[in-house]
Amino acid sequence: MRVPLSWLREYVDLPATETGRDVQAKLISAGLEVETVEHLGADLKGPLVVGQVLTIEELEGFKKPIRFCTVDVGRANGTGEPQEIVCGARNFSVGDKVVVVLPGATLPGGFSISARKTYGKVSHGMICSSDELGMGDDGSHGIIVLPPETEVGKDAVELLELVDEVLDIAVTANRGDCLSIRGVARETAIAYGLPLRDPALLDVPGPNAFGYPVKVSDPAGCDRFTARTVTGLSPEARSPIWLQRRLQKVGMRPISLAVDVTNYVMMELGQPLHAYDRHQVQGAIGVRRAQEGEKIVTLDGVERKLHAEDLVITDDRGPIGLAGVMGGADTEIADHDPSEEGAAATTDVIIEAAHFDQVSVARTARRHKLSSEASRRFERGVDPQAAAAAAQRTVDLLVLLAGGTAEAGVTEVVAPGAPHTVTMAADHPDKVAGVTYGRETVVRRLQEVGCDVYGQDELIVTVPSWRPDLTDPNDLAEEVIRLEGYENLPSTLPRPPAGRGLTARQRLHRRIGRALAGAGYVEALNYPFVSEQVFDQLGLEADDPARRVVKLVNPLSDEEPALRTSLLPGLLAALRRNDGRGSHDLALFETGLVFQPRDAARVAANLPVDRRPSPDDIAALNAALPDQPRHVAVVLAGAREQAGWWGKGRPADWADAVEAARTVAREAGAELGIRKGQYGPWHPGRCAELTVTVDGAERVVGHAGELHPRVLKTLGLPACSCAMELDLDVLERVGDTVPQAPSISTFPVATQDVALVVDAYVPAADVEAALREGAGELLESIRLFDVYENAEQLGEGRKSLAYALRFRANDRTLTVDEASAAREAAVALATDRTGAVLRG
């Protein structure tokens, strides 16, 4: 919300010496987030005056139209002679009043003005547009043309209010009242201890039987609807300069008088309004829910198919507006345009000032991807009592500025309701803040906010209509605390109860994070939301269980409505983002929950708020939630070891991803099986399937390796990127995290090497498993140290695998015969299972 300081001063008598920075500090202390203070016209230096165009000469022979003008600027140039100015704009004529900047002046942005020769003429100044003066968009797309009655030679800086300060306030979702000058003025008055001149305190006539007919069929969606009619508006009437400038300062573009007045009143009082062309409305105005399949063309020219939950404004034809969001094109206010023959300007208007349900407006705006200034206010809460005053203010301005006549009829449809009251102990704010305020301070602060307060030890507080966010005692306590000053709260350290430290699961997760960080990985935390299209990008089969997702009813982004079933989408997006920013050597990891829907969907019950939920209540709630196992994943790209004087370095490859899985398994105390596999996004020839034994049965817990080139191309990832993902909960279940002291034998080790020739398609893991089983208990370790392929020596489609076998006994020194026998037994079993043949 942009708040001009000059407009704010109309309702609060701020000291003349107070600057925007001073007001910013006061409002921040009161709990409002004032982001910036913009100094309009800070670098503007005159002379900047009103001039009248006397002559226009069209210059020929140039690529674009150029005009040589003489302009009367009165005595502002010191001589009284017409000022000669070259200008390329086309939207003004002889006799028009314009804004002229004379030599010696400086425009916003440090642009100095001097007499200079251009297009064969000497230009003594400039005829200005709104952009050149830093005023924003005025809709003219050219030179500022002032009203004919503007005095020649008048100071344009003062006329156009070019010097001002504008506070930019980030209004939170619960403070809809501050989306208006009235609301910010109220906060300013409280902060300074000054009275407020409330612009909503107007004499408003009561409803009568002569008003425009309105029928509200959904009082839950619209609990108040005020309609007023103004006739006889002058088609030539234009918004005065002061009104246009105020709209520009708050960030809105002037359009036409009727529309500008409704926008002005909305910014002033916070009540969105809408003006209908009375001659375009057919029959009574209605408020109801849309019928499925109905359509409407909104003011932005888009045809929208309505949903049954949309609240709409109707006439006899059907919907003519999306309630609280945007009006329809059929009843749009028509502006007078002399260039269009037969175009009838709107002379009679119906003013709508209504109060709509917050949730309904928010859902409609999101459903149609149509956010407006009106919906932004209704979503955060609008003062329902301000509707009649806003309608009256609009009527008064239209009568004043457009020469209209306010009809006597007043329509006001109001659903029965009562003010909201909250019961609160007088010392409740003291307990919340840990400060003794006392009853008098609490009552005074609540009354400043607008509450009516009764009672002694127990206060009965009636909340003002403009603060729908005050619903319980804690909200009232917050009002007292913020107005007394958050900075005045004492700093006290909490006293945590004695605990038992981290759980075993928490310790495991921290150890895994430290181990991966020690291996050179950087932790990345990603949002758990994904789009279902990502599963196609990862190459998952149509029946893959990972495609079964939990969808959010109210997602943050319609493009990502589902919860992740894998950590890879978020990590790969982080990899792509960092690579695109110039970081090409990457190793990222993440541990986090994934979400798997249960077979039987359950609806969670509402837990009680007056007592602690029972174990059964919590169990029932957990049973309605999806399964949420914790996974760990890594992604790699670029160099794994940097090149330098110490060596050539090497790129990351599939083996690094497998080693990351081994690192995680070691920390979990789990024995990880690694074999050739093929799944989803991984390269079929460079993918390892990771397994553990659970209750005597082998279970796949993840995959590691190089990603498929097709996936890399689809996701825009670096070549040869690698990844690994593991189910951490299963590893924790089968692992043994009890520290084991190393067994140090006093007997020597016997080392035997063996080279086996197998078919090229035989996985080395299968050969290693056969050797390990065949060698028996004497085998201490086995290591693959060489892979050799040569068609001339080994034959086509054959490879040689060389292993180092270490044998040791705990109670004796092994003989050569014992070690050789164990080796031969290992080779025999490998030959039987894999067809291996001893090389040589």
Coordinates of N, CA and C in Angstrom, one line a residue, residues 428-513:
H428 N -4.4 -10.4 31.0 CA -4.0 -11.4 29.9 C -2.8 -10.8 29.1
P429 N -2.8 -9.6 28.6 CA -1.6 -9.1 27.9 C -0.4 -9.1 28.8
D430 N -0.5 -8.9 30.1 CA 0.6 -8.9 31.0 C 1.3 -10.3 31.0
K431 N 0.4 -11.3 31.0 CA 0.9 -12.7 31.0 C 1.6 -13.1 29.7
V432 N 1.0 -12.6 28.6 CA 1.6 -12.9 27.3 C 3.0 -12.2 27.1
A433 N 3.0 -10.9 27.5 CA 4.3 -10.2 27.3 C 5.3 -10.3 28.4
G434 N 4.8 -10.8 29.6 CA 5.8 -10.8 30.7 C 6.1 -9.4 31.3
V435 N 5.1 -8.5 31.0 CA 5.3 -7.1 31.5 C 4.0 -6.7 32.1
T436 N 4.1 -5.9 33.2 CA 2.9 -5.5 33.9 C 2.4 -4.1 33.3
Y437 N 1.3 -4.2 32.5 CA 0.8 -3.0 31.8 C -0.3 -2.4 32.7
G438 N -1.1 -3.2 33.4 CA -2.2 -2.7 34.2 C -3.4 -2.5 33.4
R439 N -4.6 -2.6 34.1 CA -5.9 -2.5 33.4 C -6.1 -1.2 32.7
E440 N -5.7 -0.1 33.2 CA -5.9 1.2 32.6 C -5.2 1.3 31.2
T441 N -4.0 0.8 31.1 CA -3.2 0.8 29.9 C -3.9 -0.1 28.9
V442 N -4.3 -1.3 29.3 CA -4.9 -2.2 28.4 C -6.2 -1.7 27.8
V443 N -7.1 -1.1 28.7 CA -8.3 -0.5 28.2 C -8.1 0.7 27.3
R444 N -7.1 1.5 27.6 CA -6.8 2.7 26.8 C -6.3 2.3 25.4
R445 N -5.4 1.3 25.3 CA -4.9 0.9 24.0 C -6.0 0.2 23.2
L446 N -6.9 -0.6 23.8 CA -7.9 -1.2 23.0 C -8.9 -0.2 22.6
Q447 N -9.2 0.9 23.4 CA -10.1 1.9 22.9 C -9.5 2.7 21.8
E448 N -8.2 2.9 21.8 CA -7.5 3.6 20.7 C -7.7 2.8 19.4
V449 N -7.7 1.5 19.5 CA -7.8 0.7 18.3 C -9.3 0.8 17.7
G450 N -10.2 1.2 18.6 CA -11.6 1.3 18.2 C -12.5 0.4 18.9
C451 N -12.0 -0.4 19.9 CA -12.8 -1.3 20.7 C -13.7 -0.6 21.8
D452 N -14.8 -1.2 22.1 CA -15.6 -0.8 23.2 C -15.3 -1.8 24.3
V453 N -14.9 -1.3 25.5 CA -14.4 -2.2 26.6 C -15.2 -1.9 27.8
Y454 N -15.7 -3.0 28.4 CA -16.5 -3.0 29.7 C -15.9 -4.0 30.6
G455 N -16.1 -3.8 31.9 CA -15.7 -4.8 32.9 C -14.5 -4.3 33.7
Q456 N -14.2 -5.1 34.7 CA -13.1 -4.8 35.6 C -12.0 -5.9 35.4
D457 N -12.0 -6.9 36.3 CA -11.0 -7.9 36.2 C -11.2 -8.8 34.9
E458 N -12.4 -8.9 34.4 CA -12.7 -9.6 33.2 C -13.3 -8.6 32.2
L459 N -12.6 -8.4 31.1 CA -13.1 -7.4 30.1 C -13.9 -8.0 29.0
I460 N -15.0 -7.3 28.7 CA -15.8 -7.7 27.6 C -15.5 -6.6 26.5
V461 N -14.9 -7.1 25.4 CA -14.4 -6.2 24.4 C -15.2 -6.4 23.1
T462 N -15.8 -5.3 22.6 CA -16.5 -5.3 21.3 C -15.6 -4.8 20.3
V463 N -15.3 -5.7 19.3 CA -14.3 -5.4 18.3 C -14.9 -4.5 17.2
P464 N -14.1 -3.5 16.7 CA -14.6 -2.6 15.7 C -14.8 -3.3 14.4
S465 N -15.7 -2.8 13.6 CA -16.0 -3.5 12.3 C -14.9 -3.5 11.4
W466 N -13.9 -2.6 11.5 CA -12.8 -2.6 10.5 C -11.7 -3.5 10.9
R467 N -11.8 -4.3 12.1 CA -10.8 -5.2 12.5 C -11.3 -6.6 12.6
P468 N -11.7 -7.3 11.5 CA -12.2 -8.6 11.6 C -11.1 -9.6 12.1
D469 N -9.9 -9.2 12.1 CA -8.8 -10.1 12.5 C -8.7 -10.3 14.1
L470 N -9.4 -9.5 14.8 CA -9.4 -9.6 16.3 C -10.5 -10.6 16.7
T471 N -10.1 -11.8 16.9 CA -11.1 -12.8 17.2 C -11.0 -13.5 18.5
D472 N -9.8 -13.4 19.2 CA -9.7 -14.0 20.5 C -8.8 -13.2 21.4
P473 N -8.6 -13.6 22.7 CA -7.8 -12.7 23.6 C -6.4 -12.5 23.2
N474 N -5.8 -13.5 22.6 CA -4.4 -13.3 22.1 C -4.3 -12.2 21.1
D475 N -5.3 -12.0 20.2 CA -5.3 -11.0 19.2 C -5.3 -9.6 20.0
L476 N -6.2 -9.5 21.0 CA -6.3 -8.3 21.7 C -5.0 -8.0 22.5
A477 N -4.4 -9.0 23.0 CA -3.1 -8.8 23.8 C -2.0 -8.3 22.8
E478 N -2.0 -8.8 21.6 CA -1.1 -8.4 20.6 C -1.2 -6.9 20.3
E479 N -2.5 -6.4 20.2 CA -2.7 -5.0 20.0 C -2.1 -4.2 21.1
V480 N -2.3 -4.6 22.3 CA -1.8 -3.8 23.5 C -0.2 -3.8 23.4
I481 N 0.3 -5.0 23.1 CA 1.8 -5.1 23.2 C 2.4 -4.3 22.1
R482 N 1.9 -4.3 20.8 CA 2.5 -3.6 19.7 C 2.4 -2.1 19.9
L483 N 1.3 -1.7 20.4 CA 1.1 -0.2 20.6 C 2.0 0.3 21.8
E484 N 2.2 -0.6 22.8 CA 3.1 -0.2 23.9 C 4.6 -0.3 23.4
G485 N 4.8 -1.0 22.3 CA 6.2 -1.0 21.7 C 6.8 -2.4 21.9
Y486 N 7.0 -3.1 20.8 CA 7.8 -4.3 20.9 C 9.2 -4.1 21.5
E487 N 9.7 -2.9 21.2 CA 11.1 -2.6 21.6 C 11.2 -2.5 23.1
N488 N 10.1 -2.3 23.8 CA 10.1 -2.1 25.2 C 9.9 -3.4 26.0
L489 N 9.8 -4.5 25.2 CA 9.7 -5.8 25.9 C 11.1 -6.2 26.4
P490 N 11.2 -6.7 27.6 CA 12.5 -7.1 28.2 C 13.0 -8.4 27.5
S491 N 14.3 -8.5 27.4 CA 14.9 -9.7 26.8 C 15.2 -10.7 27.9
T492 N 14.5 -11.8 27.8 CA 14.7 -12.9 28.8 C 14.9 -14.2 28.1
L493 N 15.9 -14.9 28.6 CA 16.2 -16.2 28.1 C 15.2 -17.3 28.6
P494 N 14.7 -18.1 27.7 CA 13.7 -19.1 28.1 C 14.4 -20.2 29.0
R495 N 13.7 -20.8 29.8 CA 14.2 -21.9 30.7 C 13.7 -23.2 30.2
P496 N 14.4 -23.9 29.3 CA 13.9 -25.1 28.8 C 14.0 -26.2 29.8
P497 N 13.0 -27.1 29.8 CA 13.0 -28.2 30.7 C 14.2 -29.2 30.4
A498 N 14.6 -29.9 31.4 CA 15.6 -30.9 31.2 C 15.2 -32.0 30.2
G499 N 16.0 -32.3 29.2 CA 15.6 -33.2 28.1 C 16.6 -34.4 28.2
R500 N 16.3 -35.3 27.3 CA 17.1 -36.5 27.2 C 18.0 -36.5 25.9
G501 N 18.1 -35.4 25.4 CA 19.0 -35.3 24.2 C 18.3 -35.7 22.9
L502 N 19.1 -35.9 21.9 CA 18.6 -36.3 20.6 C 18.2 -37.8 20.6
T503 N 17.2 -38.2 19.8 CA 16.8 -39.6 19.7 C 17.8 -40.3 18.8
A504 N 17.8 -41.6 18.8 CA 18.7 -42.3 17.9 C 18.5 -42.0 16.5
R505 N 17.3 -41.7 16.1 CA 17.0 -41.4 14.7 C 17.6 -40.0 14.4
Q506 N 17.4 -39.1 15.3 CA 18.0 -37.7 15.0 C 19.5 -37.8 15.0
R507 N 20.1 -38.6 15.8 CA 21.6 -38.7 15.8 C 22.1 -39.3 14.5
L508 N 21.3 -40.3 14.0 CA 21.7 -41.0 12.7 C 21.6 -39.9 11.6
H509 N 20.5 -39.2 11.5 CA 20.4 -38.2 10.5 C 21.5 -37.2 10.5
R510 N 21.9 -36.8 11.7 CA 23.0 -35.8 11.8 C 24.3 -36.4 11.3
R511 N 24.5 -37.7 11.7 CA 25.8 -38.3 11.3 C 25.9 -38.5 9.8
I512 N 24.8 -38.8 9.2 CA 24.7 -39.0 7.7 C 25.0 -37.6 7.1
G513 N 24.4 -36.5 7.6 CA 24.7 -35.2 7.0 C 26.1 -34.8 7.2

